GROMACS .gro file of C-alpha atoms in nm:
model
  403
    1MET     CA    1   0.942  27.048  15.290
    2LYS     CA    2   1.081  27.325  15.522
    3ALA     CA    3   0.720  27.437  15.593
    4TYR     CA    4   0.614  27.080  15.679
    5PHE     CA    5   0.894  27.039  15.933
    6ARG     CA    6   0.835  27.394  16.060
    7LYS     CA    7   0.465  27.309  16.124
    8PHE     CA    8   0.568  27.034  16.368
    9LYS     CA    9   0.856  27.214  16.540
   10ARG     CA   10   0.674  27.392  16.801
   11PRO     CA   11   0.444  27.091  16.926
   12SER     CA   12   0.760  26.868  16.933
   13LYS     CA   13   0.931  27.115  17.168
   14LEU     CA   14   0.642  27.136  17.390
   15ILE     CA   15   0.634  26.750  17.420
   16ALA     CA   16   1.010  26.743  17.494
   17PHE     CA   17   0.972  27.018  17.755
   18LEU     CA   18   0.683  26.821  17.946
   19PHE     CA   19   0.879  26.508  17.888
   20LEU     CA   20   1.180  26.625  18.080
   21LEU     CA   21   0.950  26.784  18.359
   22VAL     CA   22   0.775  26.425  18.388
   23VAL     CA   23   1.113  26.245  18.383
   24THR     CA   24   1.285  26.446  18.647
   25PHE     CA   25   0.965  26.432  18.867
   26MET     CA   26   0.957  26.048  18.822
   27TYR     CA   27   1.322  26.001  18.895
   28ALA     CA   28   1.291  26.199  19.212
   29MET     CA   29   0.981  25.997  19.331
   30PHE     CA   30   1.135  25.647  19.260
   31GLN     CA   31   1.495  25.722  19.320
   32GLY     CA   32   1.466  25.963  19.618
   33GLY     CA   33   1.753  26.113  19.791
   34PHE     CA   34   1.905  26.458  19.772
   35VAL     CA   35   2.044  26.444  19.427
   36SER     CA   36   1.727  26.343  19.250
   37TRP     CA   37   1.513  26.599  19.432
   38PHE     CA   38   1.783  26.855  19.368
   39LEU     CA   39   1.757  26.790  19.000
   40PHE     CA   40   1.386  26.843  19.000
   41PHE     CA   41   1.359  27.149  19.204
   42SER     CA   42   1.644  27.300  19.009
   43PHE     CA   43   1.452  27.214  18.674
   44LEU     CA   44   1.121  27.357  18.819
   45PRO     CA   45   1.188  27.734  18.802
   46PHE     CA   46   1.281  27.687  18.448
   47SER     CA   47   0.967  27.487  18.369
   48VAL     CA   48   0.762  27.736  18.544
   49TYR     CA   49   0.913  28.028  18.359
   50GLY     CA   50   0.864  27.833  18.023
   51LEU     CA   51   0.505  27.765  18.084
   52LEU     CA   52   0.445  28.139  18.174
   53VAL     CA   53   0.624  28.235  17.840
   54LEU     CA   54   0.416  27.998  17.655
   55PHE     CA   55   0.081  28.163  17.787
   56TYR     CA   56   0.219  28.522  17.781
   57PRO     CA   57   0.023  28.687  17.487
   58LEU     CA   58   0.246  28.856  17.222
   59ASN     CA   59  -0.065  29.013  17.081
   60ASP     CA   60  -0.030  29.260  17.369
   61PHE     CA   61   0.253  29.411  17.168
   62LYS     CA   62   0.216  29.733  16.971
   63VAL     CA   63   0.489  29.778  16.693
   64THR     CA   64   0.557  30.087  16.499
   65ARG     CA   65   0.820  30.167  16.243
   66THR     CA   66   0.955  30.508  16.143
   67LEU     CA   67   1.194  30.598  15.855
   68ASN     CA   68   1.459  30.875  15.860
   69GLN     CA   69   1.331  31.025  15.535
   70GLU     CA   70   1.029  31.041  15.322
   71GLN     CA   71   1.212  31.044  14.993
   72TYR     CA   72   1.549  30.882  14.885
   73ARG     CA   73   1.784  30.892  14.600
   74SER     CA   74   1.959  30.598  14.473
   75GLY     CA   75   2.257  30.526  14.696
   76ASP     CA   76   2.121  30.676  14.993
   77ARG     CA   77   2.125  30.530  15.342
   78LEU     CA   78   1.789  30.425  15.492
   79ILE     CA   79   1.761  30.421  15.875
   80GLY     CA   80   1.469  30.232  16.016
   81THR     CA   81   1.343  30.256  16.375
   82VAL     CA   82   1.136  29.974  16.525
   83THR     CA   83   0.967  30.029  16.849
   84VAL     CA   84   0.776  29.768  17.044
   85THR     CA   85   0.547  29.882  17.349
   86ARG     CA   86   0.364  29.644  17.571
   87LYS     CA   87   0.129  29.699  17.861
   88PHE     CA   88   0.243  29.417  18.120
   89PRO     CA   89   0.604  29.413  18.186
   90PHE     CA   90   0.668  29.036  18.183
   91PRO     CA   91   1.032  28.930  18.229
   92LEU     CA   92   1.144  28.845  17.885
   93GLY     CA   93   1.487  28.686  17.902
   94TYR     CA   94   1.555  28.765  17.526
   95LEU     CA   95   1.367  28.891  17.231
   96VAL     CA   96   1.474  28.860  16.857
   97MET     CA   97   1.347  29.152  16.649
   98GLU     CA   98   1.374  29.134  16.269
   99GLU     CA   99   1.276  29.367  15.993
  100VAL     CA  100   1.195  29.117  15.699
  101LEU     CA  101   1.324  29.271  15.396
  102PRO     CA  102   1.156  29.227  15.052
  103SER     CA  103   1.351  29.062  14.777
  104ASP     CA  104   1.435  29.394  14.604
  105LEU     CA  105   1.611  29.515  14.920
  106LEU     CA  106   1.803  29.199  15.018
  107PHE     CA  107   2.127  29.320  14.847
  108CYS     CA  108   2.155  29.636  15.029
  109VAL     CA  109   2.462  29.681  15.247
  110GLN     CA  110   2.343  29.636  15.603
  111THR     CA  111   2.561  29.875  15.814
  112LYS     CA  112   2.331  29.803  16.116
  113LYS     CA  113   2.169  29.460  16.090
  114THR     CA  114   1.791  29.415  16.036
  115LYS     CA  115   1.790  29.135  16.294
  116ILE     CA  116   1.900  29.175  16.659
  117LEU     CA  117   1.902  28.982  16.988
  118LEU     CA  118   1.787  29.204  17.286
  119PHE     CA  119   1.746  29.149  17.652
  120PRO     CA  120   1.441  29.359  17.753
  121TRP     CA  121   1.350  29.187  18.085
  122PHE     CA  122   1.095  29.436  18.253
  123LYS     CA  123   1.125  29.714  17.984
  124LYS     CA  124   0.788  29.834  17.855
  125THR     CA  125   0.936  30.009  17.553
  126ILE     CA  126   1.179  29.832  17.335
  127THR     CA  127   1.363  29.985  17.045
  128PHE     CA  128   1.633  29.907  16.778
  129GLN     CA  129   1.770  30.050  16.461
  130TYR     CA  130   1.891  29.912  16.139
  131ALA     CA  131   2.054  30.088  15.841
  132LEU     CA  132   2.049  30.005  15.461
  133ASP     CA  133   2.310  30.152  15.246
  134ARG     CA  134   2.322  30.181  14.864
  135MET     CA  135   1.943  30.196  14.825
  136PRO     CA  136   1.836  30.091  14.484
  137ARG     CA  137   1.604  30.294  14.269
  138GLY     CA  138   1.250  30.198  14.263
  139GLU     CA  139   0.921  30.170  14.456
  140HIS     CA  140   0.962  29.961  14.772
  141THR     CA  141   0.759  29.839  15.052
  142LEU     CA  142   0.855  29.741  15.399
  143SER     CA  143   0.554  29.518  15.538
  144THR     CA  144   0.670  29.255  15.798
  145ILE     CA  145   0.834  29.276  16.133
  146ARG     CA  146   0.907  28.949  16.318
  147LEU     CA  147   0.919  28.900  16.701
  148LYS     CA  148   1.054  28.601  16.866
  149THR     CA  149   1.108  28.506  17.225
  150GLY     CA  150   1.120  28.191  17.454
  151ASP     CA  151   1.254  28.032  17.769
  152PHE     CA  152   1.619  28.022  17.887
  153LEU     CA  153   1.678  27.667  17.773
  154GLY     CA  154   1.551  27.707  17.418
  155LEU     CA  155   1.275  27.437  17.470
  156LEU     CA  156   0.975  27.672  17.426
  157GLU     CA  157   0.967  27.947  17.162
  158LYS     CA  158   0.695  28.185  17.067
  159GLU     CA  159   0.690  28.404  16.730
  160LYS     CA  160   0.456  28.671  16.625
  161VAL     CA  161   0.467  28.843  16.271
  162PHE     CA  162   0.328  29.199  16.250
  163HIS     CA  163   0.220  29.344  15.925
  164LEU     CA  164   0.311  29.712  15.912
  165GLU     CA  165   0.351  29.852  15.559
  166ASN     CA  166   0.574  30.160  15.467
  167HIS     CA  167   0.584  30.254  15.106
  168PHE     CA  168   0.855  30.480  14.980
  169LEU     CA  169   1.018  30.580  14.653
  170VAL     CA  170   1.385  30.585  14.580
  171TYR     CA  171   1.457  30.853  14.312
  172PRO     CA  172   1.740  30.804  14.057
  173HIS     CA  173   2.059  30.981  14.165
  174TYR     CA  174   2.191  31.240  13.921
  175VAL     CA  175   2.477  31.506  13.903
  176ASP     CA  176   2.436  31.850  13.782
  177LEU     CA  177   2.534  31.897  13.412
  178ILE     CA  178   2.626  32.202  13.215
  179TYR     CA  179   2.379  32.234  12.911
  180ARG     CA  180   2.519  32.391  12.589
  181LYS     CA  181   2.375  32.406  12.233
  182ARG     CA  182   2.544  32.238  11.955
  183GLU     CA  183   2.525  32.348  11.590
  184SER     CA  184   2.370  32.075  11.369
  185LYS     CA  185   2.551  31.990  11.041
  186PHE     CA  186   2.455  31.783  10.757
  187ASP     CA  187   2.648  31.653  10.437
  188GLN     CA  188   2.551  31.976  10.261
  189GLY     CA  189   2.725  32.183  10.527
  190SER     CA  190   2.595  32.384  10.813
  191THR     CA  191   2.221  32.444  10.819
  192THR     CA  192   2.000  32.678  11.009
  193SER     CA  193   1.688  32.522  11.174
  194ASN     CA  194   1.380  32.707  11.141
  195VAL     CA  195   1.336  32.790  11.500
  196LYS     CA  196   1.143  33.077  11.664
  197LEU     CA  197   1.333  33.382  11.772
  198VAL     CA  198   1.221  33.565  12.077
  199ARG     CA  199   1.324  33.906  12.169
  200ASP     CA  200   1.405  33.961  12.552
  201THR     CA  201   1.304  34.335  12.618
  202SER     CA  202   1.478  34.313  12.951
  203MET     CA  203   1.826  34.303  12.780
  204THR     CA  204   1.927  34.605  12.554
  205VAL     CA  205   2.232  34.551  12.362
  206GLY     CA  206   2.235  34.875  12.146
  207VAL     CA  207   2.041  35.113  11.915
  208ARG     CA  208   1.969  35.107  11.560
  209GLU     CA  209   1.758  35.318  11.304
  210TYR     CA  210   1.381  35.276  11.307
  211GLN     CA  211   1.249  34.984  11.074
  212PRO     CA  212   0.888  34.929  10.969
  213GLY     CA  213   0.726  34.698  11.216
  214ASP     CA  214   0.907  34.819  11.519
  215ARG     CA  215   0.693  34.883  11.810
  216PHE     CA  216   0.645  35.238  11.951
  217SER     CA  217   0.760  35.142  12.287
  218TRP     CA  218   1.105  35.043  12.151
  219ILE     CA  219   1.198  35.390  12.049
  220ASP     CA  220   1.506  35.533  12.227
  221TRP     CA  221   1.419  35.894  12.275
  222LYS     CA  222   1.758  35.996  12.386
  223ALA     CA  223   1.941  35.856  12.085
  224THR     CA  224   1.660  35.995  11.862
  225ALA     CA  225   1.723  36.350  12.006
  226LYS     CA  226   2.112  36.323  11.953
  227LYS     CA  227   2.111  36.180  11.613
  228ASN     CA  228   1.780  36.375  11.493
  229ASP     CA  229   1.654  36.052  11.340
  230ILE     CA  230   1.421  35.785  11.495
  231MET     CA  231   1.626  35.529  11.676
  232THR     CA  232   1.496  35.218  11.836
  233LYS     CA  233   1.640  34.984  12.095
  234GLU     CA  234   1.798  34.669  11.987
  235PHE     CA  235   1.742  34.369  12.214
  236GLU     CA  236   1.913  34.034  12.259
  237GLN     CA  237   1.758  33.763  12.060
  238GLN     CA  238   1.689  33.425  12.221
  239GLN     CA  239   1.631  33.109  12.016
  240SER     CA  240   1.367  32.875  12.142
  241HIS     CA  241   1.512  32.530  12.185
  242ASP     CA  242   1.289  32.229  12.252
  243VAL     CA  243   1.437  31.890  12.340
  244LEU     CA  244   1.260  31.556  12.339
  245ILE     CA  245   1.432  31.275  12.532
  246TYR     CA  246   1.371  30.898  12.421
  247LEU     CA  247   1.465  30.649  12.702
  248ASP     CA  248   1.539  30.296  12.587
  249ARG     CA  249   1.340  30.045  12.797
  250SER     CA  250   1.384  29.750  12.587
  251GLN     CA  251   1.695  29.593  12.754
  252ALA     CA  252   1.847  29.590  13.099
  253ALA     CA  253   2.205  29.672  12.984
  254SER     CA  254   2.323  29.985  13.197
  255PHE     CA  255   1.973  30.071  13.246
  256GLU     CA  256   2.020  30.240  13.583
  257SER     CA  257   2.287  30.458  13.426
  258ALA     CA  258   2.050  30.549  13.141
  259VAL     CA  259   1.774  30.654  13.395
  260SER     CA  260   2.014  30.858  13.600
  261TYR     CA  261   2.154  31.042  13.284
  262THR     CA  262   1.808  31.103  13.166
  263ALA     CA  263   1.731  31.272  13.498
  264ALA     CA  264   2.045  31.471  13.484
  265LEU     CA  265   1.984  31.598  13.113
  266THR     CA  266   1.624  31.683  13.201
  267LYS     CA  267   1.739  31.912  13.493
  268ALA     CA  268   2.013  32.075  13.292
  269ILE     CA  269   1.771  32.150  12.995
  270LEU     CA  270   1.516  32.294  13.214
  271ARG     CA  271   1.757  32.503  13.402
  272PHE     CA  272   1.887  32.651  13.077
  273GLY     CA  273   1.534  32.768  13.009
  274SER     CA  274   1.426  32.538  12.737
  275GLN     CA  275   1.128  32.300  12.715
  276VAL     CA  276   1.175  31.925  12.763
  277GLY     CA  277   0.980  31.616  12.705
  278LEU     CA  278   1.018  31.241  12.753
  279VAL     CA  279   0.903  30.940  12.558
  280SER     CA  280   0.922  30.633  12.777
  281ILE     CA  281   0.743  30.334  12.625
  282GLY     CA  282   0.737  29.983  12.802
  283LYS     CA  283   0.453  29.795  12.946
  284ASP     CA  284   0.308  30.137  13.008
  285ARG     CA  285   0.312  30.410  12.747
  286SER     CA  286   0.443  30.742  12.918
  287ILE     CA  287   0.468  31.041  12.710
  288PHE     CA  288   0.541  31.384  12.866
  289PRO     CA  289   0.477  31.663  12.626
  290LEU     CA  290   0.716  31.959  12.574
  291ARG     CA  291   0.709  32.190  12.887
  292GLY     CA  292   0.914  32.391  13.109
  293GLY     CA  293   0.948  32.455  13.480
  294GLU     CA  294   0.994  32.263  13.807
  295GLU     CA  295   0.657  32.089  13.774
  296GLN     CA  296   0.754  31.914  13.457
  297PHE     CA  297   1.089  31.803  13.612
  298ALA     CA  298   0.898  31.673  13.919
  299GLN     CA  299   0.663  31.468  13.701
  300ILE     CA  300   0.938  31.317  13.480
  301TYR     CA  301   1.155  31.257  13.798
  302PHE     CA  302   0.882  31.073  13.970
  303HIS     CA  303   0.824  30.862  13.647
  304LEU     CA  304   1.203  30.791  13.643
  305ALA     CA  305   1.186  30.661  14.000
  306ARG     CA  306   0.937  30.385  13.903
  307VAL     CA  307   1.032  30.312  13.537
  308GLN     CA  308   1.157  29.955  13.452
  309PRO     CA  309   1.313  29.799  13.150
  310ASN     CA  310   1.001  29.601  13.038
  311SER     CA  311   0.935  29.709  12.684
  312LYS     CA  312   0.819  29.422  12.467
  313ILE     CA  313   0.919  29.597  12.136
  314SER     CA  314   1.267  29.716  12.035
  315PHE     CA  315   1.393  30.064  12.083
  316ALA     CA  316   1.437  30.102  11.710
  317LYS     CA  317   1.069  30.045  11.639
  318THR     CA  318   0.980  30.275  11.922
  319MET     CA  319   1.190  30.555  11.774
  320GLU     CA  320   1.037  30.526  11.419
  321MET     CA  321   0.678  30.506  11.566
  322GLU     CA  322   0.698  30.808  11.795
  323MET     CA  323   0.924  31.041  11.598
  324GLY     CA  324   0.655  31.071  11.312
  325LYS     CA  325   0.424  31.207  11.589
  326ALA     CA  326   0.682  31.457  11.705
  327GLN     CA  327   0.674  31.831  11.642
  328PRO     CA  328   0.910  31.973  11.386
  329ASN     CA  329   1.220  32.199  11.487
  330VAL     CA  330   1.287  31.976  11.792
  331THR     CA  331   1.609  31.821  11.900
  332PHE     CA  332   1.575  31.447  11.971
  333LEU     CA  333   1.800  31.274  12.236
  334PHE     CA  334   1.811  30.897  12.247
  335VAL     CA  335   1.955  30.765  12.575
  336THR     CA  336   2.023  30.389  12.565
  337GLY     CA  337   2.252  30.135  12.752
  338LYS     CA  338   2.340  29.934  12.454
  339LEU     CA  339   2.363  30.045  12.086
  340THR     CA  340   2.217  29.793  11.843
  341LYS     CA  341   2.202  29.756  11.468
  342GLY     CA  342   1.841  29.806  11.452
  343MET     CA  343   1.889  30.161  11.629
  344VAL     CA  344   2.157  30.251  11.365
  345ASP     CA  345   1.926  30.158  11.073
  346SER     CA  346   1.636  30.342  11.211
  347LEU     CA  347   1.850  30.659  11.283
  348GLY     CA  348   1.990  30.614  10.917
  349LYS     CA  349   1.640  30.652  10.772
  350LEU     CA  350   1.561  30.946  10.997
  351THR     CA  351   1.887  31.130  10.895
  352TYR     CA  352   1.729  31.210  10.554
  353ARG     CA  353   1.460  31.418  10.727
  354GLN     CA  354   1.745  31.646  10.845
  355MET     CA  355   1.642  31.626  11.211
  356ASN     CA  356   1.865  31.714  11.510
  357MET     CA  357   1.943  31.391  11.658
  358GLN     CA  358   2.186  31.286  11.925
  359VAL     CA  359   2.257  30.939  12.082
  360TYR     CA  360   2.391  30.905  12.436
  361VAL     CA  361   2.517  30.553  12.519
  362THR     CA  362   2.538  30.510  12.896
  363LYS     CA  363   2.765  30.257  13.058
  364ASP     CA  364   2.789  30.130  13.417
  365GLU     CA  365   3.125  30.192  13.612
  366GLY     CA  366   3.379  29.942  13.483
  367GLN     CA  367   3.197  29.862  13.152
  368ARG     CA  368   3.348  29.945  12.813
  369VAL     CA  369   3.191  29.995  12.469
  370SER     CA  370   3.195  29.665  12.280
  371LYS     CA  371   3.365  29.629  11.931
  372GLU     CA  372   3.011  29.623  11.774
  373GLU     CA  373   2.916  29.936  11.938
  374SER     CA  374   3.233  30.104  11.821
  375VAL     CA  375   3.149  30.023  11.462
  376TYR     CA  376   2.794  30.141  11.510
  377ILE     CA  377   2.914  30.475  11.653
  378GLU     CA  378   3.148  30.530  11.355
  379GLN     CA  379   2.859  30.467  11.119
  380LEU     CA  380   2.632  30.717  11.283
  381GLN     CA  381   2.905  30.972  11.290
  382LYS     CA  382   2.948  30.941  10.933
  383ARG     CA  383   2.593  31.035  10.892
  384ASP     CA  384   2.636  31.339  11.116
  385VAL     CA  385   2.460  31.189  11.407
  386TYR     CA  386   2.620  31.318  11.732
  387VAL     CA  387   2.706  31.013  11.951
  388LYS     CA  388   2.843  31.046  12.308
  389VAL     CA  389   2.949  30.750  12.535
  390VAL     CA  390   2.861  30.834  12.910
  391LYS     CA  391   3.045  30.637  13.174
  392GLN     CA  392   2.864  30.626  13.518
  393GLY     CA  393   3.187  30.690  13.696
  394GLU     CA  394   3.281  30.989  13.481
  395LEU     CA  395   2.940  31.181  13.518
  396LYS     CA  396   3.076  31.449  13.762
  397SER     CA  397   3.334  31.556  13.487
  398LEU     CA  398   3.108  31.555  13.197
  399TYR     CA  399   2.879  31.836  13.043
  400SER     CA  400   2.616  31.802  12.797
  401GLU     CA  401   2.630  31.957  12.461
  402VAL     CA  402   2.275  31.957  12.306
  403SER     CA  403   2.198  32.099  11.974
   0.00000   0.00000   0.00000
């Protein structure tokens, strides 16, 4: 209905404009006298200017848009600069410039409005800036700029829409966490996992007697000469520690907090020197195998910028299906915004395989753990599954303890 009336809005204004011009002229012709002709000649400049505006080509305008950054984090400020240049300096009494925002950016805080009224007159270059605060995570596109002008009386208006696309990503915001290992315990008591030991030959912690299998390069000749016995250097032993993170994409509850915490965990684990992988199952099946280094973080971080809670299967089913394919001797981290009975049942089945499993339940600022979730947490803790509730507002004071 609105589109129907908008279709006839401009012709009706043009008809009204011409009608006023004809009426004032006829009034001056038939009435005569100073007053009638004064009204006609007073309205004549406005009518001439309105006709010039009507025939002034807005296609002559060249519009460009620049953004203050190429990459953003969730919560950052976007500053857009729209510049309009034209060849012929026609005197424009006013010009309305508007950045038409897509639906996913409509709820951003506009510290500088995306729609502004300017009075350019003879200026050939016209510029305005707008600012969007608290940018939401995701993939966004700015595509439309609208210009509108008209005569002084508002009887004639012209509008031109320019399509100019700018694609950009808003990455999840995360805080730096401290990564620590935790000892895994089961009902039988403490257990040692069958993990690979690596000797760091750059860190010598002492000497000991030679043992069969020691390398020739490990012999400490000074200690051997003093004790008159073959002595070898003893190095610091490092335990390999691989972590596989599972992100719950089956529900929208506290999903943004879950994504942010997943990014923080990934960064902390890689900084510690361990390998990390990510299992993210939704409409797309994204599996990042265990790797280390900045390239691994860049790939996971890029995925987390675009990921959406669009899984058609439950997170419990995802855990059961994917953990059977995982490598042994890996620590499993499950990040979810809401703990459900299905997850508890699935984790209960997996505890019999004596896997190192941890659950992180993220909550948005101001949200609390429900009574049902509290019961589920107690059930998991009785089965020696480590559970931690992570609140978005407390992330700066938290550190991750990962076994």
